[in-house]
mmCIF file of C-alpha atoms in Angstrom:
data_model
loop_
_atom_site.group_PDB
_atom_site.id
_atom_site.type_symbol
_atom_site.label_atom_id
_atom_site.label_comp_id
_atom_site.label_asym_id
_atom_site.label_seq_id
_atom_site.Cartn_x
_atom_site.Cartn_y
_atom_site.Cartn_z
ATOM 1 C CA UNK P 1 6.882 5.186 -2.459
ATOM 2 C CA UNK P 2 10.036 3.467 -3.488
ATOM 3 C CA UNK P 3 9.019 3.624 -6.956
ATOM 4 C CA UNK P 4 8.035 7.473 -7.249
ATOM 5 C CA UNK P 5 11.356 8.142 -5.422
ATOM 6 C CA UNK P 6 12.926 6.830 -8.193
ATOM 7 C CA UNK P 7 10.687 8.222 -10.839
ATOM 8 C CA UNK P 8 11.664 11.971 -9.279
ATOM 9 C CA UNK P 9 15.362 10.983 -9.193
ATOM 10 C CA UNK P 10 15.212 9.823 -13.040
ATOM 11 C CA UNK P 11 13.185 12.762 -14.060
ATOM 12 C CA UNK P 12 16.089 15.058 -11.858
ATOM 13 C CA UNK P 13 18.870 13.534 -13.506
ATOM 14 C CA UNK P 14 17.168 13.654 -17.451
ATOM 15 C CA UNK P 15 17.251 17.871 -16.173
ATOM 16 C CA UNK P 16 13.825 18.620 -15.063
ATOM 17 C CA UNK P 17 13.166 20.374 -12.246
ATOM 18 C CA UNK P 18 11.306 18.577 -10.043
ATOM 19 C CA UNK P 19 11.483 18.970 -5.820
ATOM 20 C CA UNK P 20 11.866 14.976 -4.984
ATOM 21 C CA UNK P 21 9.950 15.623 -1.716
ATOM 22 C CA UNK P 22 7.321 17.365 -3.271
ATOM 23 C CA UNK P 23 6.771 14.949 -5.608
ATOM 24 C CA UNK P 24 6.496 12.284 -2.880
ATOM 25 C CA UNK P 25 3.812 14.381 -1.708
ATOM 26 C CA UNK P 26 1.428 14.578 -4.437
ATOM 27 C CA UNK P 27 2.272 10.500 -5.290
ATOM 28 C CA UNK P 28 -1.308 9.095 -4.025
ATOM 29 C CA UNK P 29 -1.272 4.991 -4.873
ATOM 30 C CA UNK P 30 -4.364 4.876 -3.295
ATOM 31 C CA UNK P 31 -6.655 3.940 -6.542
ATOM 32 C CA UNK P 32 -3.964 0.853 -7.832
ATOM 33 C CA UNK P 33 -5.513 -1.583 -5.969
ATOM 34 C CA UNK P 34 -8.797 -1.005 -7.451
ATOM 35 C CA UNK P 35 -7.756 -0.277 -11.138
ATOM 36 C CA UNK P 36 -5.624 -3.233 -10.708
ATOM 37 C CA UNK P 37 -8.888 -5.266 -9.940
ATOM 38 C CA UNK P 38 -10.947 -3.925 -12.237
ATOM 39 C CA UNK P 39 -8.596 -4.819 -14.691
ATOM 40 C CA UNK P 40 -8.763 -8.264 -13.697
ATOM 41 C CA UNK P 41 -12.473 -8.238 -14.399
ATOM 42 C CA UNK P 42 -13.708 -7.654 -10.794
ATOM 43 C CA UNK P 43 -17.543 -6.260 -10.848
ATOM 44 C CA UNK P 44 -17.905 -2.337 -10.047
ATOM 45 C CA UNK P 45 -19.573 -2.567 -6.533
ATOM 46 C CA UNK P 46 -16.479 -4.638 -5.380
ATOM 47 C CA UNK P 47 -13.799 -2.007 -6.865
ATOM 48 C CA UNK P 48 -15.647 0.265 -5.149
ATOM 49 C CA UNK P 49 -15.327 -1.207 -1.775
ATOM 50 C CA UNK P 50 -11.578 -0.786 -2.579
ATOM 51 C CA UNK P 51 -11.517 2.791 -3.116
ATOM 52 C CA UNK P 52 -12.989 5.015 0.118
ATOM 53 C CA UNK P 53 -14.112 7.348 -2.426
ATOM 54 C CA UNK P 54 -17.559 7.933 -4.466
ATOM 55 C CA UNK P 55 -18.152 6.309 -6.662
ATOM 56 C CA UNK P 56 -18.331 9.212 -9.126
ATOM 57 C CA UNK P 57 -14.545 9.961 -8.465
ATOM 58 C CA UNK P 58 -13.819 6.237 -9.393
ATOM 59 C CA UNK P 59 -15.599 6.424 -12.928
ATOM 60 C CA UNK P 60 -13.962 9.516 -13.456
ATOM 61 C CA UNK P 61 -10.005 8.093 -12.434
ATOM 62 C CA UNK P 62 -11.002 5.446 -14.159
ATOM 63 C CA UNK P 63 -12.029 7.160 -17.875
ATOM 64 C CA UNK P 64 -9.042 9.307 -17.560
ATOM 65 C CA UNK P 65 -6.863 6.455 -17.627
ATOM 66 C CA UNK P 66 -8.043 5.056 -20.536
ATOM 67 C CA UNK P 67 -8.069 8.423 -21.941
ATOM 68 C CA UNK P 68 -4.385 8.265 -20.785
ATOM 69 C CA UNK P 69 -3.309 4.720 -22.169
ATOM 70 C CA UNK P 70 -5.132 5.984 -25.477
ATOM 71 C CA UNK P 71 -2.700 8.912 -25.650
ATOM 72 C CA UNK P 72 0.440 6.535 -24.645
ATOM 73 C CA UNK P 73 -0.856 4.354 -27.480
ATOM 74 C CA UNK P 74 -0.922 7.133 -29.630
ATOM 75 C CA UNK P 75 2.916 8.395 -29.006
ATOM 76 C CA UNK P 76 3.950 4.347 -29.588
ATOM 77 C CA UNK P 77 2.471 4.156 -33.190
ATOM 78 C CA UNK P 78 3.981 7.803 -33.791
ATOM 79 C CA UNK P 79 7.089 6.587 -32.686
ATOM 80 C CA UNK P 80 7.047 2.778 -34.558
ATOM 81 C CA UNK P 81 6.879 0.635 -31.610
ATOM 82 C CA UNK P 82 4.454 -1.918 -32.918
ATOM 83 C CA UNK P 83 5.072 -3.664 -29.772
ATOM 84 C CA UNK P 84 4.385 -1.214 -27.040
ATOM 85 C CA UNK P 85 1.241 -0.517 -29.151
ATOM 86 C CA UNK P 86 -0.321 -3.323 -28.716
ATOM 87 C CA UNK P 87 0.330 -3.898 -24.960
ATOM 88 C CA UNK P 88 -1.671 -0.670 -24.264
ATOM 89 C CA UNK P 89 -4.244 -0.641 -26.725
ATOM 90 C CA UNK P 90 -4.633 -4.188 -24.575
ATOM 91 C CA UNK P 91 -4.326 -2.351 -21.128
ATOM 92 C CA UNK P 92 -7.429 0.105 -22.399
ATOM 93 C CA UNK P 93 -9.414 -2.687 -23.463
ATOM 94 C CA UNK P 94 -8.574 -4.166 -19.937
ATOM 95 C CA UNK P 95 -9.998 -0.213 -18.557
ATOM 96 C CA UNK P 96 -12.685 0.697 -21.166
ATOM 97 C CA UNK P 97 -15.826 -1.648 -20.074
ATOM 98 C CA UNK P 98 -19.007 -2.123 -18.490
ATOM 99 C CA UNK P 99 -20.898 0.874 -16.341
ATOM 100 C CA UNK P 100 -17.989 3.071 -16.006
ATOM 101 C CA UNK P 101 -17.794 3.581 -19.623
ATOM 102 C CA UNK P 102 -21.416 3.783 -20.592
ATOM 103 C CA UNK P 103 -22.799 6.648 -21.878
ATOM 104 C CA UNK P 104 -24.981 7.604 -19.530
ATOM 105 C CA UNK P 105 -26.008 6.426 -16.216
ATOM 106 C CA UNK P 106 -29.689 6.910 -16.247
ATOM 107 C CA UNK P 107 -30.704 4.131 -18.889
#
């Protein structure tokens, strides 16, 4: 919470409008620890037991973070940092493997 308290106060004082308490509100760290793990290579089933949620709702967090980091990637080579490139296109190779990412589920 500390951290999206300071998010809203540095997106405040850069002159958007954001309501810090609503913000607060919609902040929901409740997938981290189980992106975080599946990150570090932990199997589906056990990122799953992490989560509360089905299991549909984890593939799909999961995809639109990569889909995310891809984007981020995208605005770091528009923007010539070589270096910030390459740390996420590593983060969505981290993201982008095994079931979640297959094409289809019924093989």
């Amino acid at each position: 919470q500390d951290v999206a308290k300071t998010v809203a106060q540095v997106q405040a004082s850069c002159g958007l409008d954001v309501d810090e308490d609503e913000f607060l509100d919609k902040f929901n760290p409740g997938m981290m620890e189980a992106v975080f793990a599946w990150c570090k290579g932990a199997k589906f089933v056990e990122v799953q037991k992490l989560t509360g949620s089905f299991e549909g709702t984890t593939i799909r967090t999961l995809r639109r973070l990569e889909e995310l980091v891809r984007q981020i990637t995208n605005a770091a080579k528009a923007f010539g940092d070589k270096e910030l490139e390459a740390k996420f296109e590593e983060g969505s190779k981290l993201i982008k493997r095994d079931i979640v990412f297959c094409s289809s589920l019924y093989l």
